[in-house]
Backbone as a ProteinNet text record, in pm:
[ID]
protein_1_A
[PRIMARY]
EKELRQKAIDILTLLNMAHLKDIFAIGLPYGLLKKIELARALITEPRLLILDEPAAGLNEQETEELAHIIQKLKKEKNMTILLIEHDMSFVMNMSDHVCAISFGKFLAYDIPEKIKKHPLVQEAYLGKDD
[TERTIARY]
-2155.3	-2035.1	-2050.4	-2171.9	-2198.8	-2182.2	-2230.6	-2218.9	-2072.2	-1995.9	-1853.5	-1776	-1809.7	-1744.1	-1773.2	-1900.1	-1936.6	-1865.9	-1856.9	-1787.1	-1639.6	-1577.8	-1437.7	-1422.4	-1513.6	-1508.7	-1529.2	-1618.2	-1639.7	-1511.9	-1442	-1316.4	-1210.7	-1200.9	-1105.1	-1137.1	-1263.8	-1305.4	-1264	-1286.5	-1246.6	-1096.8	-1018.8	-873.2	-822.3	-913.5	-878	-806.2	-853.2	-789.5	-888.2	-1009.6	-1111	-1068.1	-990.8	-945.5	-849.6	-801	-707.5	-774.8	-905.9	-977.3	-953.5	-920.6	-901.8	-754.1	-665.8	-521.3	-462.9	-376.8	-309	-211.9	-200	-115.1	33.6	70.7	212.5	271	380.7	448.3	403.2	300	256.5	358.9	364.7	457.5	430.9	535	530.8	418	400.2	295.2	156.4	131.9	2.9	-12.7	96.2	90.3	54.6	106.8	71.9	-77.5	-131.8	-275.5	-358.7	-308.9	-377.9	-381	-270.8	-269	-377.9	-390.8	-492.5	-632.7	-653.5	-783.4	-818.6	-720.5	-744.5	-788.5	-730.4	-771	-911.8	-943	-1072.2	-1189	-1163.8	-1272.7	-1340.3	-1270	-1326	-1410.2	-1418.2	-1494.1	-1453.9	-1326	-1281	-1329.2	-1350.1	-1378.7	-1247.6	-1146.1	-1011.7	-918	-844.1	-747.7	-608.9	-522.3	-385.7	-294.6	-227	-136.7	5.5	90	229	317.4	371.1	459.5	395.4	275.2	209.9	279.1	353.7	419.5	562.3	610	747.6	766	864.9	897.4	816.4	725.7	644	711.6	689	741	648.4	684.2	608.4	463.1	441.9	305.9	223	282.6	211.7	179.4	271.6	249.6	135.2	129.6	19.5	-114.1	-114.6	-237.1	-282	-185.1	-217.2	-276.3	-220.3	-273	-417.5	-444.9	-581.9	-676.2	-631.6	-714.1	-742.3	-641.5	-660	-757.7	-745.7	-839.7	-982	-993.4	-1123.9	-1185.1	-1103.2	-1150.9	-1200.7	-1126	-1165.6	-1301.8	-1322.3	-1446.1	-1563.4	-1544.3	-1655.5	-1693.1	-1596.4	-1622.6	-1627.1	-1607.2	-1606.2	-1515.1	-1395.4	-1302.1	-1191.3	-1157.4	-1042.9	-919.3	-815.3	-693.2	-576.4	-507.8	-385.5	-270.5	-196.1	-90.7	45	126.4	262.9	352.6	423.4	494.6	611.3	720.6	838.6	840.5	763.3	758	675.4	744.7	677	586.5	624.4	536.6	407.2	417	299.6	209.9	270.6	196.5	130.2	204.9	154.8	40.8	44	-58	-189.4	-191	-314.3	-364.7	-293.7	-332.6	-410.6	-506.7	-578.8	-497.1	-430.8	-344.8	-220.4	-108.2	19.1	80.1	128.2	206.7	348.9	440.2	579	659.3	731.5	813.7	951.2	1054.4	1191	1263.1	1304.5	1373.8	1296.5	1164.6	1078.8	1042.6	1090.8	1063.6	954.3	850.4	741.4	794.6	762.3	803.7	686.7	579.3	467	345.6	228.6	102.9	20.9	-16.7	-93.3	-138.7	-197.5	-234.3	-106.9	-108.7	13.2	82	3.1	63.1	148.1	102	176.5	293.8	275.6	383.8	504.1	476.9	585.2	670.2	608.4	677.2	731.9	701.5	742.5	894.8	961.1	1107.7	1166.7	1106.6	1161.1	1147.4	1039.1	1017.8	1117.8	1135.5	1232.3	1372.3	1408.1	1541.7	1560.6	1459.9	1470.1	1473.2	1395.1	1381.9	1468.1	1506.2	1586.2	1727.1	1750.5	1880.7	1891.1	1991	2015	2103.1	2079.3	2172	2285.3	2408.5	2524.6	2583.2
-4278.4	-4339.9	-4492.9	-4535.9	-4679.5	-4746.3	-4679.8	-4734	-4742.4	-4637.6	-4637.5	-4745.3	-4763.3	-4868	-5005.9	-5029.8	-5158.1	-5177.2	-5071.1	-5076.4	-5114.1	-5054.9	-5085.8	-5231.6	-5279.5	-5418.7	-5513.5	-5477.1	-5559.5	-5569.8	-5458.7	-5460.2	-5541.6	-5524.9	-5604.9	-5753.5	-5786.8	-5926.3	-5977.2	-5896.9	-5933.3	-5960.9	-5886	-5899.7	-5996.7	-6069.8	-6165.9	-6099.2	-5981	-5905.1	-5859.9	-5909.3	-5862.7	-5884.8	-5988.9	-6017.6	-5910.4	-5822.8	-5717.5	-5580.3	-5575.7	-5448.1	-5354.5	-5406.8	-5323	-5304.6	-5342.4	-5334	-5216.9	-5138.6	-5028.8	-5084.2	-5014.3	-5060.7	-5051.8	-4959.2	-4940.9	-5069.9	-5112.3	-5232.3	-5361.5	-5355.1	-5476.9	-5514.8	-5641.7	-5685.5	-5614.9	-5605.8	-5534.8	-5585.2	-5715.5	-5772.6	-5725.2	-5714.7	-5664.4	-5515.4	-5440.8	-5297.8	-5274.7	-5360.1	-5349.4	-5376.6	-5472.4	-5501	-5385.7	-5318.7	-5202.1	-5090.9	-5073.3	-4974.7	-5007	-5133.2	-5176.8	-5149	-5178.6	-5153.7	-5005.4	-4920.6	-4776.1	-4731.4	-4791.5	-4757.7	-4809.6	-4926.7	-4989.2	-4918.5	-4849.3	-4783.1	-4676.9	-4627.8	-4525.3	-4586.4	-4719	-4792.7	-4754.2	-4767.5	-4727.8	-4825.6	-4774.3	-4862	-4904.4	-4818	-4846.2	-4838.5	-4945.6	-4951.1	-4964.7	-4868.9	-4872.3	-4920.5	-5031.4	-5089.1	-5082.8	-5006.4	-4989.7	-5077.1	-5181.4	-5277	-5333.2	-5386.7	-5437	-5558.1	-5634.4	-5754.2	-5726.6	-5604.9	-5572.2	-5591.5	-5666.7	-5688.1	-5795.7	-5858.7	-5964.3	-6099.5	-6188.6	-6324	-6402.4	-6526	-6605.6	-6626.6	-6656.9	-6679.3	-6551.7	-6439	-6311.2	-6273.5	-6303.3	-6274.5	-6358.5	-6485.6	-6572.4	-6522.2	-6480.7	-6429.2	-6300.4	-6213.7	-6090.7	-6121.6	-6218.6	-6258	-6304.9	-6382.6	-6430.7	-6312.6	-6217.9	-6101.2	-6018.8	-5998.1	-5919.4	-5989.2	-6119.9	-6195.2	-6182.9	-6189.5	-6177.5	-6039.7	-5935.5	-5800.2	-5786.1	-5843.1	-5835.6	-5899.6	-6014.5	-6090.3	-6035.1	-6020.3	-5983.8	-5836.9	-5750.8	-5606.7	-5551.3	-5639.8	-5597.9	-5476.1	-5486.5	-5376.2	-5394.1	-5285.1	-5286.3	-5256.8	-5336.9	-5318.3	-5298.1	-5186.6	-5158	-5194.3	-5293.8	-5348.9	-5313.5	-5244	-5211.8	-5297.8	-5391	-5491.8	-5548.8	-5577.1	-5638.1	-5790.1	-5844.4	-5989.9	-6049	-6098.2	-6142.2	-6263.3	-6354.1	-6469.2	-6423.2	-6328.1	-6269.3	-6204.6	-6125.5	-6055.5	-6154.6	-6250.9	-6344.4	-6431.8	-6463.5	-6551.5	-6481.1	-6349.7	-6283.4	-6178.6	-6154.6	-6047.8	-6100.4	-6021.6	-6051.2	-6004.6	-5890	-5832.8	-5777.9	-5779.2	-5732.3	-5633.5	-5524.2	-5428.4	-5438.4	-5487.2	-5503.8	-5380.2	-5326.6	-5207.8	-5238	-5193.3	-5211.2	-5077.6	-5026.2	-4897.5	-4788.1	-4785.8	-4684.2	-4706.1	-4813.6	-4841.4	-4947.9	-4915.4	-5010	-5129.9	-5249.9	-5373	-5443.8	-5463.4	-5539.9	-5525	-5547.2	-5549.8	-5665.6	-5759.5	-5875.4	-5955	-6071.1	-6161.9	-6226.4	-6271.1	-6325.8	-6436.4	-6526.6	-6637.9	-6587.6	-6481.6	-6426.7	-6340.2	-6271.2	-6188.7	-6275.7	-6391.5	-6483.4	-6524.5	-6534.3	-6582	-6469.1	-6345.6	-6232.1	-6215.4	-6208.8	-6202.4	-6081.8	-5965.5	-5848	-5860.9	-5920	-5940.6	-6043.7	-6152.3	-6254.1	-6196.2	-6116.5	-6056	-5962.3	-5878.6	-5780.5	-5845.1	-5951.6	-6010.5	-6134.1	-6200.4	-6321.3	-6306.2	-6202.1	-6181.6	-6251.2	-6208.6	-6266.2	-6388.5	-6483.2	-6595.6	-6547.7	-6562	-6519.9	-6631
5616.9	5671.1	5676.8	5714.2	5723.2	5586	5480.7	5344.8	5300.5	5330.8	5294.7	5369.7	5495.7	5575	5516.2	5477.2	5416.8	5282.9	5205.2	5076.9	5097.9	5197.7	5229	5272.2	5353.8	5398.4	5280.1	5188.8	5069.3	4985.7	4971.9	4895.7	4968.6	5098.7	5175.3	5164.5	5162.5	5145.7	5008.6	4906.5	4770.4	4761.5	4838.5	4838	4945	5006.7	5112.7	5229.8	5267.3	5374.8	5482	5479	5574	5718.5	5742.3	5878.9	5932.9	5845.1	5886.4	5897.3	5888.7	5879.6	5998.3	6113.2	6232.2	6269.3	6178	6205	6127	6191.5	6123.8	6020.2	5908.7	5798.7	5831.5	5915.9	5946.5	6005.4	5949.2	5997.7	5932.6	5846.5	5777.1	5670	5634.4	5530	5396.6	5316.5	5189	5098.7	5090.6	5006.3	5046	5175	5222.7	5194.4	5204.6	5174.5	5028.1	4940.6	4798.1	4778	4850.3	4839.6	4895.9	4998.4	5052.9	4948.8	4874.8	4766.2	4663.8	4631	4536	4592	4718	4782.1	4777.8	4799.9	4796.8	4658	4555.9	4418.9	4390.1	4439.7	4410.4	4478.1	4586.9	4659.4	4572.2	4471.1	4381.7	4269.6	4265.5	4164.3	4022.1	3990.6	3856	3749	3629	3515.1	3450.1	3462.6	3414.3	3532.5	3556	3665.4	3604.9	3632.6	3581.6	3694.3	3670.1	3769.6	3716.6	3781.9	3741.8	3828.8	3768.1	3836.8	3964.6	3956.9	4078.4	4140.1	4061.6	4114.4	4162.2	4142.8	4182.5	4332.9	4368.9	4509.4	4578.5	4506.1	4566.3	4548.9	4644.6	4629.8	4536.4	4508.1	4411.4	4454.6	4580.2	4630.5	4621.9	4660.7	4654.3	4509.6	4418.4	4276.7	4222.1	4258.6	4215.5	4270.9	4395.1	4455.4	4386.4	4354.3	4282.9	4145.6	4076	3944.5	3957.8	4060.7	4084.3	4110.8	4189.9	4223.1	4097.5	4015.2	3892.9	3799	3784.9	3701.3	3756	3886.4	3952.1	3927	3934.1	3908.3	3765.7	3671.8	3531.4	3509.7	3571.7	3550.8	3631.1	3761.4	3849.3	3842.4	3820	3818.1	3676.6	3577.2	3437.5	3419.4	3474.2	3480.8	3377.2	3311.4	3220.7	3303.7	3282.9	3360.4	3264.9	3282.2	3208.1	3300.9	3261.6	3345.4	3285.9	3361.8	3321.1	3409.1	3347.9	3427	3348.3	3418.6	3357	3368.2	3458.9	3477.9	3364.4	3261.3	3139.2	3161.6	3248.9	3272.7	3339.5	3429.8	3494.8	3389.4	3301.7	3196.2	3101	3054.7	2954.2	3007	3134.9	3192	3222.9	3222.3	3261.4	3164.7	3058	2966.1	2846.4	2803.4	2680.3	2560.5	2575.8	2473.3	2540.5	2468.1	2522.2	2424.2	2478.5	2401	2454.9	2370.6	2412.9	2373.4	2470.2	2451.1	2508.7	2441.3	2491.2	2483.4	2598.4	2607.6	2534.4	2555.4	2497.1	2351.5	2292.8	2151.9	2141	2063.1	2039.1	1962	2011.2	1943.8	1877.5	1952.9	1898.6	1989	1928.7	2002.9	1947.6	2035.2	1990.5	2112.1	2086.3	2194.1	2248.4	2373	2434.1	2353	2294.1	2219.1	2102.6	2035.7	1922.7	1968.8	2081.8	2135.5	2172.1	2232.1	2270.9	2151.8	2035.2	1914.9	1828.2	1862.7	1779.9	1785	1669.2	1666.4	1739.7	1728.2	1797.7	1949	1993.6	2137.3	2188.8	2114.9	2156.1	2163.3	2065.3	2064.1	2182.8	2209.9	2318.2	2456	2473	2605.8	2627.4	2518.5	2532	2475.9	2395.5	2334.5	2200.4	2124.7	1990.9	2000	1907.5	1892	1804.2	1853	1772.7	1694.7
[MASK]
++++++++++++++++++++++++++++++++++++++++++++++++++++++++++++++++++++++++++++++++++++++++++++++++++++++++++++++++++++++++++++++++++

């Protein structure tokens, strides 16, 4: 139990939440609840972490903090992260590779710099020039 408690505190520290370790989650702000969800996933020490819309509903500051945490996980924990997200700036700033899909249709797979310039991706996300 002592080892598990320390492991939990280490994860909370990694997520900048150690100061909340003795507080019940009920009633906490939405952004903190999302980080608690992440902490719960991390306690299992996954090699692959799948995050489905992790930035949804977060404000700009919370989104920036989440991006920092994800980058930290990639580097410090040598963790592969599969990110499913609609916020393209969030995706482009933190991904090594991007698979662009529109309404279930595959558009492109490449590094962010090439995805930004891909004609099908531009059309799907920015619209066509008439």
